[in-house]
Short mmCIF file of C-alpha atoms and ligand atoms in Angstrom, two decimals:
data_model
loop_
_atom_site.label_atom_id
_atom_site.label_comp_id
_atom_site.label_asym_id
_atom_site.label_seq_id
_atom_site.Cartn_x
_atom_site.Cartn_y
_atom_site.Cartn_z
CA UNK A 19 115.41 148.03 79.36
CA UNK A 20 113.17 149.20 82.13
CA UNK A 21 109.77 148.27 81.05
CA UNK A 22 107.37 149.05 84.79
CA UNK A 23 107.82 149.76 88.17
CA UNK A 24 105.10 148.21 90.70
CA UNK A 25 105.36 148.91 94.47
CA UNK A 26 103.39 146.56 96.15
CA UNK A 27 102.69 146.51 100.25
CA UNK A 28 106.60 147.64 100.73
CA UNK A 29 108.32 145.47 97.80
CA UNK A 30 109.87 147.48 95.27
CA UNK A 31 109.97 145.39 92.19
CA UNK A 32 111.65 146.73 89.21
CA UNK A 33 110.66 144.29 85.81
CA UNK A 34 112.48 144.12 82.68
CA UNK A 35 114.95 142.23 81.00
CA UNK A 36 117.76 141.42 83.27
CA UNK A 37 117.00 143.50 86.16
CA UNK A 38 116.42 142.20 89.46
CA UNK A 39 115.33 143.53 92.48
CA UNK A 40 113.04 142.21 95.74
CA UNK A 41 112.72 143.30 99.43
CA UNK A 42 111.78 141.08 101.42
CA UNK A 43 109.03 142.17 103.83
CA UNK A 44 110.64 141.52 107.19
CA UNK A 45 114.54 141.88 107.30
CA UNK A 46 115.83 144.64 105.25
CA UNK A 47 117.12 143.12 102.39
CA UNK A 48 120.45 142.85 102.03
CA UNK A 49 122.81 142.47 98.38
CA UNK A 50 125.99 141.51 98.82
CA UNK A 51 128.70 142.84 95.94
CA UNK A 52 131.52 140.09 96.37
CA UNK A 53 134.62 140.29 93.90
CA UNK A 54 134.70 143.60 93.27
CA UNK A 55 137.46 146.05 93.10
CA UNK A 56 136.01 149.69 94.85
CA UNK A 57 136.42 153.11 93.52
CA UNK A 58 135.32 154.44 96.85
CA UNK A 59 134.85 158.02 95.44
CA UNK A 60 137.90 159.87 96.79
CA UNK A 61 141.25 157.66 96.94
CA UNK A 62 143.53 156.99 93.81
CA UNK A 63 143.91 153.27 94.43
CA UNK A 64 141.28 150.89 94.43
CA UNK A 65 140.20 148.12 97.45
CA UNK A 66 141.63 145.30 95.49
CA UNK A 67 139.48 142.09 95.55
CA UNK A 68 136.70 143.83 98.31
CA UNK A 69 133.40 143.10 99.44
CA UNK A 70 130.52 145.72 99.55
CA UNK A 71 127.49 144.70 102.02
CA UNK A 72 123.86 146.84 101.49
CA UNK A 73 121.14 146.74 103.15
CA UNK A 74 118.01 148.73 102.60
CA UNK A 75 118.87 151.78 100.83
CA UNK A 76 122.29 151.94 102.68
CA UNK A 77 125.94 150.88 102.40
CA UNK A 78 126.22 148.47 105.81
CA UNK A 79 129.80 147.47 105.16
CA UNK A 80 132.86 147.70 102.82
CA UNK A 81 135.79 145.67 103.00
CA UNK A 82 138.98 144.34 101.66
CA UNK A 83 138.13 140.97 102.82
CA UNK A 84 135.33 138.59 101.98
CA UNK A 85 131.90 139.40 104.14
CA UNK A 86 130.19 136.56 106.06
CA UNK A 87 126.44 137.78 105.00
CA UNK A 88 123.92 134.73 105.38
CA UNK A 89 120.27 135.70 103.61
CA UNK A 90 122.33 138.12 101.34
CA UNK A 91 121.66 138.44 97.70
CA UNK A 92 125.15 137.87 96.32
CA UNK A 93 126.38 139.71 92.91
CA UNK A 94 129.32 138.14 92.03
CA UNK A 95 131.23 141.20 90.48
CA UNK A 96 133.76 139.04 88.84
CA UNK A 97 136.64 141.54 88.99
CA UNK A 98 134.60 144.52 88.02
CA UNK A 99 135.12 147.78 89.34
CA UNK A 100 132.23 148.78 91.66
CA UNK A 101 132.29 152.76 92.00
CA UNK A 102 129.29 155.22 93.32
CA UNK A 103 126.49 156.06 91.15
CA UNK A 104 127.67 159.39 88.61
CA UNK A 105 126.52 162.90 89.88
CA UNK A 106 125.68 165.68 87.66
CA UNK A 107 125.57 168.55 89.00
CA UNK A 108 124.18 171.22 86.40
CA UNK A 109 121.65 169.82 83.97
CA UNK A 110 117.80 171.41 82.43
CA UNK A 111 116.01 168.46 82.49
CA UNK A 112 112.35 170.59 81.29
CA UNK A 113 114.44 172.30 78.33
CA UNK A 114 113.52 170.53 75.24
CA UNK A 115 114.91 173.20 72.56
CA UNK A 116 115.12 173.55 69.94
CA UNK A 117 115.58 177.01 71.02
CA UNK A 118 115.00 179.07 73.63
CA UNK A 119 112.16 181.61 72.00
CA UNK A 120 110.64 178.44 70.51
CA UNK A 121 109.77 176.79 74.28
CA UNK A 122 108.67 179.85 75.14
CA UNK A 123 106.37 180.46 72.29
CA UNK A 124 105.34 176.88 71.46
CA UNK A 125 105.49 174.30 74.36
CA UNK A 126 102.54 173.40 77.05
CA UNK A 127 103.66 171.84 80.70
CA UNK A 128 102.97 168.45 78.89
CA UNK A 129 105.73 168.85 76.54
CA UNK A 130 108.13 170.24 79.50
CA UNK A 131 106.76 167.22 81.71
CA UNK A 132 107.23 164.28 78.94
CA UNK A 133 110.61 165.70 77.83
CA UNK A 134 111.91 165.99 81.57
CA UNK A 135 110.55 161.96 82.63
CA UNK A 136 112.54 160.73 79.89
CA UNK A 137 115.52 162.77 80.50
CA UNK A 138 115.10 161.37 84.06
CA UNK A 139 115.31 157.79 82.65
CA UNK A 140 118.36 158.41 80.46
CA UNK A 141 120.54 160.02 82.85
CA UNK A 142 119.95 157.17 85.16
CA UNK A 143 120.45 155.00 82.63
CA UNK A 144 123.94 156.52 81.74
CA UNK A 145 125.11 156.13 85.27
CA UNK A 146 123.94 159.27 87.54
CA UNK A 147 121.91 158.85 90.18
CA UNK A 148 121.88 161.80 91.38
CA UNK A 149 121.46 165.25 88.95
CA UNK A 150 120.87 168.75 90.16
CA UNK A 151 119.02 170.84 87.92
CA UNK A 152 120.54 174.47 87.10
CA UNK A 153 117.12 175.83 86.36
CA UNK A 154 113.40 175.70 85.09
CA UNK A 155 112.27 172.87 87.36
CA UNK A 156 110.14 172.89 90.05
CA UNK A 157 108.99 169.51 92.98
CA UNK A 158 106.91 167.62 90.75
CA UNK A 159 109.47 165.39 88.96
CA UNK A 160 110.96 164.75 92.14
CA UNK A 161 108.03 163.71 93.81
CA UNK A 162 107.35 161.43 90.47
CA UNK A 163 110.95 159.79 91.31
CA UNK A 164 110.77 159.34 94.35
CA UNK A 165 107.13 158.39 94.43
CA UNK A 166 108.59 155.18 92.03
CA UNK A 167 106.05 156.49 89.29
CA UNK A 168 108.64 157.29 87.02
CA UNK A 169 112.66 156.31 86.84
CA UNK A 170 114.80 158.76 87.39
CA UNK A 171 118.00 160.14 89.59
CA UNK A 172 117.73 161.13 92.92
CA UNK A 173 116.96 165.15 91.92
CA UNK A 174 117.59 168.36 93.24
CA UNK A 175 115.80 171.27 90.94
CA UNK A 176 116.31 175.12 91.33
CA UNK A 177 112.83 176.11 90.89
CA UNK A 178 112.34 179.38 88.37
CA UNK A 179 115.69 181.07 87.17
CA UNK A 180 115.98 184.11 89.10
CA UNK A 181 117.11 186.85 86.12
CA UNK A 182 117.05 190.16 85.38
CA UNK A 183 115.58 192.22 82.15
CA UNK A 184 117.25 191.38 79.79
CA UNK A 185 119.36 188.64 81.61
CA UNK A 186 120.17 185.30 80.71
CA UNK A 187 116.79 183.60 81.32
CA UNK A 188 114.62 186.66 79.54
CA UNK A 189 112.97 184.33 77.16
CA UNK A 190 110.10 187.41 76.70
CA UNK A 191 109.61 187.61 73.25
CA UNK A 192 111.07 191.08 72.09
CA UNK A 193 108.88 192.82 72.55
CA UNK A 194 107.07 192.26 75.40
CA UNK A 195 107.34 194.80 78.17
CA UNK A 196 109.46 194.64 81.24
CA UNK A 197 107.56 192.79 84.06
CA UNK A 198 104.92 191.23 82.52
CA UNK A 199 103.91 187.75 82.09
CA UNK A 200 105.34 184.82 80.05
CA UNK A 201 105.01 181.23 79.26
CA UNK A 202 108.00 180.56 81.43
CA UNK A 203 106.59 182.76 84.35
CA UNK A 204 103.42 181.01 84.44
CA UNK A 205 104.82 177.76 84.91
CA UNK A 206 107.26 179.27 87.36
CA UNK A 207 110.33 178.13 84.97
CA UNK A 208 112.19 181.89 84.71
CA UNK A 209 111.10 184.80 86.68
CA UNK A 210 112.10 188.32 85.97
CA UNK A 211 113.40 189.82 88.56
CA UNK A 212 114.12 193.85 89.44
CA UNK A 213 114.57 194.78 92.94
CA UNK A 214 115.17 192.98 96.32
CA UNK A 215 111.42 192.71 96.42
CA UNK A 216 111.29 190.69 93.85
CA UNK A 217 114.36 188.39 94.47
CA UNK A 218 112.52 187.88 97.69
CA UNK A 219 109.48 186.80 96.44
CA UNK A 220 110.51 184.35 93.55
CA UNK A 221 112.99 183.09 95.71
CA UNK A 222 110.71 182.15 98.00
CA UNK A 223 108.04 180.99 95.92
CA UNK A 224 110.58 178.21 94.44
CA UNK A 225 111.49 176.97 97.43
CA UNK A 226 107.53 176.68 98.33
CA UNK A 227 107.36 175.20 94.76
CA UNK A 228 110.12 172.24 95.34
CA UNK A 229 113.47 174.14 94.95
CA UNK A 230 116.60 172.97 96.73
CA UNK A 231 118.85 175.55 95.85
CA UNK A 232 118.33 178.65 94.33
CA UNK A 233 119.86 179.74 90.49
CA UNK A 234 120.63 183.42 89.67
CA UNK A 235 121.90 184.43 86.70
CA UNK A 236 124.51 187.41 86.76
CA UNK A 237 126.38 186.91 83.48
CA UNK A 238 124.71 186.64 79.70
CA UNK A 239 125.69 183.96 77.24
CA UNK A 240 126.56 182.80 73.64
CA UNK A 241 122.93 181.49 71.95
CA UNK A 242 120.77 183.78 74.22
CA UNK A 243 118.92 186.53 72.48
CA UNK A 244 119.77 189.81 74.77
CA UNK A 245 122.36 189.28 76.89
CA UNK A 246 126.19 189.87 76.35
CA UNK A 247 128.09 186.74 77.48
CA UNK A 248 130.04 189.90 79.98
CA UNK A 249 126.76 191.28 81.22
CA UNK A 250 127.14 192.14 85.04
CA UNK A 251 123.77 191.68 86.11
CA UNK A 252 122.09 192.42 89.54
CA UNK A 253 122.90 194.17 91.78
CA UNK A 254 124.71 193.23 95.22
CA UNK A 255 121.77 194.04 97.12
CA UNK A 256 119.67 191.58 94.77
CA UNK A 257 122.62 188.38 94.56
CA UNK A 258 122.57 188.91 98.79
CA UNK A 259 118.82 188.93 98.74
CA UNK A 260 118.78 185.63 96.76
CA UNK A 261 121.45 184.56 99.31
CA UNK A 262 119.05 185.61 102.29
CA UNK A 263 116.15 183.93 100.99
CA UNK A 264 118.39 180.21 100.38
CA UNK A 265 120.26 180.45 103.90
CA UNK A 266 116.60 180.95 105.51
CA UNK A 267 116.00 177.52 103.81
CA UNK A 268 119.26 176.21 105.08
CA UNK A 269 120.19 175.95 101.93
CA UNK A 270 122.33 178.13 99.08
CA UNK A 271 122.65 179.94 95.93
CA UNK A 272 124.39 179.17 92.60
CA UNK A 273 125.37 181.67 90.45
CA UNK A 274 125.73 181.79 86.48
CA UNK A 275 128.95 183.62 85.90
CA UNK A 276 131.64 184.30 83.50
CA UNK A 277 133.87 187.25 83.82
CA UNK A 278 135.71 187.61 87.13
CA UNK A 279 134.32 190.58 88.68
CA UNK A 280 130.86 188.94 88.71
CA UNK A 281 132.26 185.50 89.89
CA UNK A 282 134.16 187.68 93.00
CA UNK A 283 131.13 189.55 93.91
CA UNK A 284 129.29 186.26 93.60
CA UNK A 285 131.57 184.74 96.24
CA UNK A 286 131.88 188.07 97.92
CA UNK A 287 127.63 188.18 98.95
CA UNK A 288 128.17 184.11 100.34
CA UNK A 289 127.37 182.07 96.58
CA UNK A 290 128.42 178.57 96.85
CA UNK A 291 129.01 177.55 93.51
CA UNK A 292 130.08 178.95 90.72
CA UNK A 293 128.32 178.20 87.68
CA UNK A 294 130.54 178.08 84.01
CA UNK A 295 133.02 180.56 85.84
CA UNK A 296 135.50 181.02 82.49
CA UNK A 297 137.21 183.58 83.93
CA UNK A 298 138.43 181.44 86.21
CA UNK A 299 142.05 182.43 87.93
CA UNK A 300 144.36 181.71 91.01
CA UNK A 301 142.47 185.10 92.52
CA UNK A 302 139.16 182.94 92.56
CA UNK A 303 140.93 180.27 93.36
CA UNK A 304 142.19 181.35 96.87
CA UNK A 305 138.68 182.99 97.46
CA UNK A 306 136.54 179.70 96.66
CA UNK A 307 138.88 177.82 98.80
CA UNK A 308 138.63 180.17 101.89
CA UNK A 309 134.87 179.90 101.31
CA UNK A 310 134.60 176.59 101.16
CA UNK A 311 133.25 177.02 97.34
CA UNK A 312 132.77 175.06 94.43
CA UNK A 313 132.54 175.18 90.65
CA UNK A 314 131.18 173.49 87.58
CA UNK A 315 131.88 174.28 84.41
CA UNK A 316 130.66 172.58 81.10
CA UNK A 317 134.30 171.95 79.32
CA UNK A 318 132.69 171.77 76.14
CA UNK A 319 132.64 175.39 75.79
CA UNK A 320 136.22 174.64 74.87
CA UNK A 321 135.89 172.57 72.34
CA UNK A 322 137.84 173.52 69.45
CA UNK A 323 134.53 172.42 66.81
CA UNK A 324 132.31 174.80 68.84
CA UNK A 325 132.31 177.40 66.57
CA UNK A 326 131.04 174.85 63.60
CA UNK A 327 127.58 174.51 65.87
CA UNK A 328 124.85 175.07 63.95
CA UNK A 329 123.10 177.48 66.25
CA UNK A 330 126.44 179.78 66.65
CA UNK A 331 127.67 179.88 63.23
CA UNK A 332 124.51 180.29 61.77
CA UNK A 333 123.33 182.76 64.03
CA UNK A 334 125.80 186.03 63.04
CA UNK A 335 125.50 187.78 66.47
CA UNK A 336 126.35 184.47 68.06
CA UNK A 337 129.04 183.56 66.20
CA UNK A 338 130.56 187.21 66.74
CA UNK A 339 130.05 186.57 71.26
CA UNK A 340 131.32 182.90 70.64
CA UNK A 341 134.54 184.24 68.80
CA UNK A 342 135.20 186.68 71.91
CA UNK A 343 134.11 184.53 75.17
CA UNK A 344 136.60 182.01 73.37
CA UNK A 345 139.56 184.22 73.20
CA UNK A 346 138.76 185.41 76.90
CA UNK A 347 138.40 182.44 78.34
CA UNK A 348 141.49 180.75 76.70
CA UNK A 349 143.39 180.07 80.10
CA UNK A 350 140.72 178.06 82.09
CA UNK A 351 142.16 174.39 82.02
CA UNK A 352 145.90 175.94 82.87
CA UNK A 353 144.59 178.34 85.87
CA UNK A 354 142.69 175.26 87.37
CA UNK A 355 145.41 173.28 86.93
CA UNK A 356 147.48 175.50 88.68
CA UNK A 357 145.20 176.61 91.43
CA UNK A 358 142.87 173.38 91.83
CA UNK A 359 139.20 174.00 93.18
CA UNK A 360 137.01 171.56 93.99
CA UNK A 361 134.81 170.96 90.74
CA UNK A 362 131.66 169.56 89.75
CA UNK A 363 130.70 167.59 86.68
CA UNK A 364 128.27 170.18 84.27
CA UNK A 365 127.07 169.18 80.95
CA UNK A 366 124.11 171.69 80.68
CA UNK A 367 122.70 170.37 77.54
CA UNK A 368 119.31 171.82 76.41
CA UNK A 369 118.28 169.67 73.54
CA UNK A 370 116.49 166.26 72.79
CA UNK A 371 116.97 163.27 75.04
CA UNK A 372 119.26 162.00 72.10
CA UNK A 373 121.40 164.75 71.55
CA UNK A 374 121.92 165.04 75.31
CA UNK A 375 122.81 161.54 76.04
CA UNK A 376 125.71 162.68 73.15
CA UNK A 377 126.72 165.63 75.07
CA UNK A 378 127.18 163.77 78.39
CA UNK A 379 129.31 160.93 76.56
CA UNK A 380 131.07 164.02 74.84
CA UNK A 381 131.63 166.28 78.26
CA UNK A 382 133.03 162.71 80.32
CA UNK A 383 135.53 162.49 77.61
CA UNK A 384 136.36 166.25 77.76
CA UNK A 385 136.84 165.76 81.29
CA UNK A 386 139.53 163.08 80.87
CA UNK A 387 141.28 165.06 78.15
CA UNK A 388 141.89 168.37 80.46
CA UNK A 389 142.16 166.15 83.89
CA UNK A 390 142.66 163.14 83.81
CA UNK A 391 141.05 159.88 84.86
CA UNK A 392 141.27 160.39 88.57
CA UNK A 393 140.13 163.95 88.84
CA UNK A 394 137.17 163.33 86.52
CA UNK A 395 136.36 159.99 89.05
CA UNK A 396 136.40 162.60 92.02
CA UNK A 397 134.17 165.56 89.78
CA UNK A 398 131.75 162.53 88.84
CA UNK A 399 131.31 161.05 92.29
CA UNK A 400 132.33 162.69 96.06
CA UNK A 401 132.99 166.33 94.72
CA UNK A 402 129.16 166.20 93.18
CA UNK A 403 127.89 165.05 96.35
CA UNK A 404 129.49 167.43 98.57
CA UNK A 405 127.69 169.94 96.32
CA UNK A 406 124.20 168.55 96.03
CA UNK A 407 124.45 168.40 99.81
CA UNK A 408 125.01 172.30 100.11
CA UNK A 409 121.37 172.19 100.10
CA UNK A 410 121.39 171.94 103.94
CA UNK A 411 119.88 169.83 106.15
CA UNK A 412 116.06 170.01 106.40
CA UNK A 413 115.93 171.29 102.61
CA UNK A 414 118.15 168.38 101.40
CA UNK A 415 115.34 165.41 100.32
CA UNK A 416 117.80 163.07 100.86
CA UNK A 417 119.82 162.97 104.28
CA UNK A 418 120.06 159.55 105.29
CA UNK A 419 123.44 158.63 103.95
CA UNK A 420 126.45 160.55 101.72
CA UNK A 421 126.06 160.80 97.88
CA UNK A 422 129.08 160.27 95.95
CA UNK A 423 130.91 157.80 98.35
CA UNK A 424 131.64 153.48 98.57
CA UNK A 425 131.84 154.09 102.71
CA UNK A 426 129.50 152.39 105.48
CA UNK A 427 126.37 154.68 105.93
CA UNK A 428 126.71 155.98 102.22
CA UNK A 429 123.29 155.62 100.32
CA UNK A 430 123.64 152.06 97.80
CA UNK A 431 124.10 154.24 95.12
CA UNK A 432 126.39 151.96 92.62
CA UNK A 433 127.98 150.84 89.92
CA UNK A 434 129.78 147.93 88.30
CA UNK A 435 131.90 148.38 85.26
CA UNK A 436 134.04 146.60 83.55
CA UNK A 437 137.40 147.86 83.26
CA UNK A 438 139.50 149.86 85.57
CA UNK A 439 138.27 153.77 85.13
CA UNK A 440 141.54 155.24 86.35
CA UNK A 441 143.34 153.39 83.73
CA UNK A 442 141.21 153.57 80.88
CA UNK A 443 138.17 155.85 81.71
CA UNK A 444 136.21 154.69 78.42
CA UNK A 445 134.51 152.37 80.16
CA UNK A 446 132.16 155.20 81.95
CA UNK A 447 130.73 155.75 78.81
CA UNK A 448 132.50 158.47 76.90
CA UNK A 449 132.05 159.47 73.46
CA UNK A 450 134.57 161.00 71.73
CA UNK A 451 132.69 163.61 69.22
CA UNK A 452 129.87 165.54 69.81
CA UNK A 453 127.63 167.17 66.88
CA UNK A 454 128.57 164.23 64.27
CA UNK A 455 128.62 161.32 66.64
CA UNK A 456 126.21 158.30 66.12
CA UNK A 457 123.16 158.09 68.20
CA UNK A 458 124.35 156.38 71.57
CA UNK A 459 123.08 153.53 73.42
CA UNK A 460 120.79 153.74 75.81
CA UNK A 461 123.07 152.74 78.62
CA UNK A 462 126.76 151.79 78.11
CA UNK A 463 127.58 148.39 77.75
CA UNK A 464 130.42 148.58 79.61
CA UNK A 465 127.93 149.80 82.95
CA UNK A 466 126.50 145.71 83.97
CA UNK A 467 125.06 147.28 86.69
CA UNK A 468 123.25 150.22 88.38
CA UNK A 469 121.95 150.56 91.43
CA UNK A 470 120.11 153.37 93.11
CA UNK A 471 118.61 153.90 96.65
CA UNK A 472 119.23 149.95 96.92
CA UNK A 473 117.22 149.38 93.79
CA UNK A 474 118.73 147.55 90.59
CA UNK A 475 117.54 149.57 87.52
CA UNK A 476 119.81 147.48 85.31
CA UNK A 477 122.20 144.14 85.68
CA UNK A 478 123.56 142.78 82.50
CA UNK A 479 125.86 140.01 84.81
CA UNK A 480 125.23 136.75 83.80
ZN1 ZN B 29 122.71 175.93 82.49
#
């Protein structure tokens, strides 16, 4: 696949076996996608037989007739369906595993740094060019990205976990006492948090360190050490102090939250996405719309095998929280079928680069099971833009065009694949088991082509 990036004088050049990609130094190079049918990231029909015109980094023109385009590269998409690049919107690129207590006993910011650049090629790789990260990332791998030193999606980190004692980001070993430092803290991955003072300064300190959005974690979960999965933690006086600190960055806060009293007083102090939310209802519902809110959820907390996972059923006090959040959260998929909210794609794996490019396979397929091929396209594409753009205008690294969307001023952010997706939404790459599925390909077959920021990463068209 991709083998070296050089950027010489202004030409990107991306070599390997069948990529492409030049600029040429004086006109902004332009690709034109002829033959192409366009998923154009938010209406149910495609643009039969269109055209799709980029130049630069841009989307110039797109078109249901053929474009006149002299100097153009042309890609002949031969019938293919050309959709925007995949957004994920809630993924730990740093977090290795195998378990929580382990990174924080046993890894270095080398093994957080290596693991994370080739997460960043993977997920690229599988389709998504863009990926917010739901916690322990700071700038750096950004600035690697977009630098060209490494491949990778466009990325928008959350700096430390904001938590409380005891929360769902205390990796401390047990003992340790309250406030003091830890492996995570010192690389400003988790930050324990008690008091507005505190919320204040971490917050602030990951938007110095990179952050785009801030991540505080009110509920527990299911593999964590300390924390029930219907924990209520912080207070509203520390949730609207996190808010304070994002909306002085023009930016926002997302929330980890299961039971429904901590997803309404997430909404109520002004959070903008809703992270997991289980106990989702049609009382959320009409709140997050009035808002203007959004929610991801990982759907493969409903998997019926979940309870075979190694680290639940061999872990007895996991096993025990699994058994309950399960029977709790049983009437998710109907409620949000009932009372639609706008929802983002989430497959919050923490785990080897292997095992995650399983999960994501495993969470598009779980997407298409509970919703369909349509929504999913919308929850893979426009809906994860709108969100990754939450994070404001002058905090926001990338501003020059729309994420998500096949529209003129959209960043070239694409994708060819064969097949029709709203007919048969295999061909994005889905995988239909999850803990005893082969290991995956690197990128799907069925994916010829993917482009990002105007830059081919892979083309597999003859
Ligand atoms: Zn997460």
């Amino acid at each position: 696949m991709i083998r070296s990036i050089t950027a010489i004088a202004g030409v990107v050049m991306v070599v390997g076996a069948g990529t492409l990609a030049f600029a040429q130094d004086d006109a902004p190079r332009q690709v034109l996608f002829s033959n192409v049918n366009v998923f154009d990231g938010v209406s149910d029909t495609l643009i039969e037989n269109g055209s799709v015109l980029v130049e630069g980094n841009l989307i110039k023109q797109v078109s249901s007739e053929p474009i006149e385009a002299p100097g153009a590269e042309v890609i002949d998409g031969g019938g293919r369906t050309l959709t925007p690049g995949f957004i994920e919107n809630h993924a730990h690129l740093m977090l290795m595993g195998p378990s929580l207590s382990a990174m924080e006993a046993n890894s270095t910011w080398e093994d957080f740094g290596i693991h994370a650049t080739r997460m960043a090629e993977m997920y690229l790789m599988q389709g998504f060019t863009t990926v917010r990260d739901a916690g322990g990332a700071n700038g750096g791998l950004r600035r690697a990205i977009d630098a060209g030193q490494i491949v990778g999606p466009r990325y928008y980190p959350s700096g430390a976990f904001i938590s409380t004692r005891g929360g769902h980001a205390d990796f401390a070993n047990f003992t340790s006492p309250p406030g003091s430092d830890t492996n995570f803290s010192r690389l400003n991955m988790a930050q324990e948090v008690s008091g507005v003072d505190d919320v204040y300064k971490f917050g602030r300190n990951n938007f110095r360190m990179g952050a785009t959005q801030l991540k505080f974690m009110q509920s527990g979960g299911v593999v964590s050490a300390f924390d029930p999965w219907q924990l209520l933690a912080g207070s509203k006086e520390e949730i609207e102090a996190a808010v304070q600190v994002a909306s002085e960055y023009g930016s926002y806060v997302m929330a980890h939250s299961y039971r429904k009293e901590a997803i309404m007083s997430a909404l109520d102090a002004g959070v903008m996405s809703i992270e997991h939310g289980f106990s989702f209802d049609c009382d959320i519902a009409e709140v997050m719309n009035e808002k203007g809110a959004y929610i991801t959820t990982n759907l493969t907390a409903f998997d019926p095998g979940l309870l075979d996972i190694p680290a639940v059923k061999n872990q007895p006090s996991s096993l025990a929280k699994a058994i309950s959040a399960s029977a709790t959260f049983e009437n998710y998929i109907p409620n949000m079928k009932e009372c639609p909210v706008k929802r983002g794609f989430q497959t919050d794996c923490v785990g080897t680069v292997e095992a995650c490019n399983i999960q994501i396979a495993y969470e598009k397929h779980l997407n298409n099971e509970f919703f369909g091929p349509y929504q999913s396209m919308l929850t893979l594409t426009s809906i994860g833009g709108e969100i990754a753009t939450l994070s404001g205008d002058f905090t926001n690294p990338y501003t020059a065009g729309k994420l998500g969307v096949i529209e003129e001023g959209a960043y070239a952010d694409i994708l060819l694949i064969d097949g029709n997706p709203l007919e048969d939404f295999s061909v994005v790459g889905t995988g239909d088991k999850w803990f005893d599925a082969e290991p995956r390909p690197d990128s799907p077959e069925t994916i010829q082509l993917i482009m990002k920021d105007g830059v081919i990463y892979k083309n597999t068209l003859n």
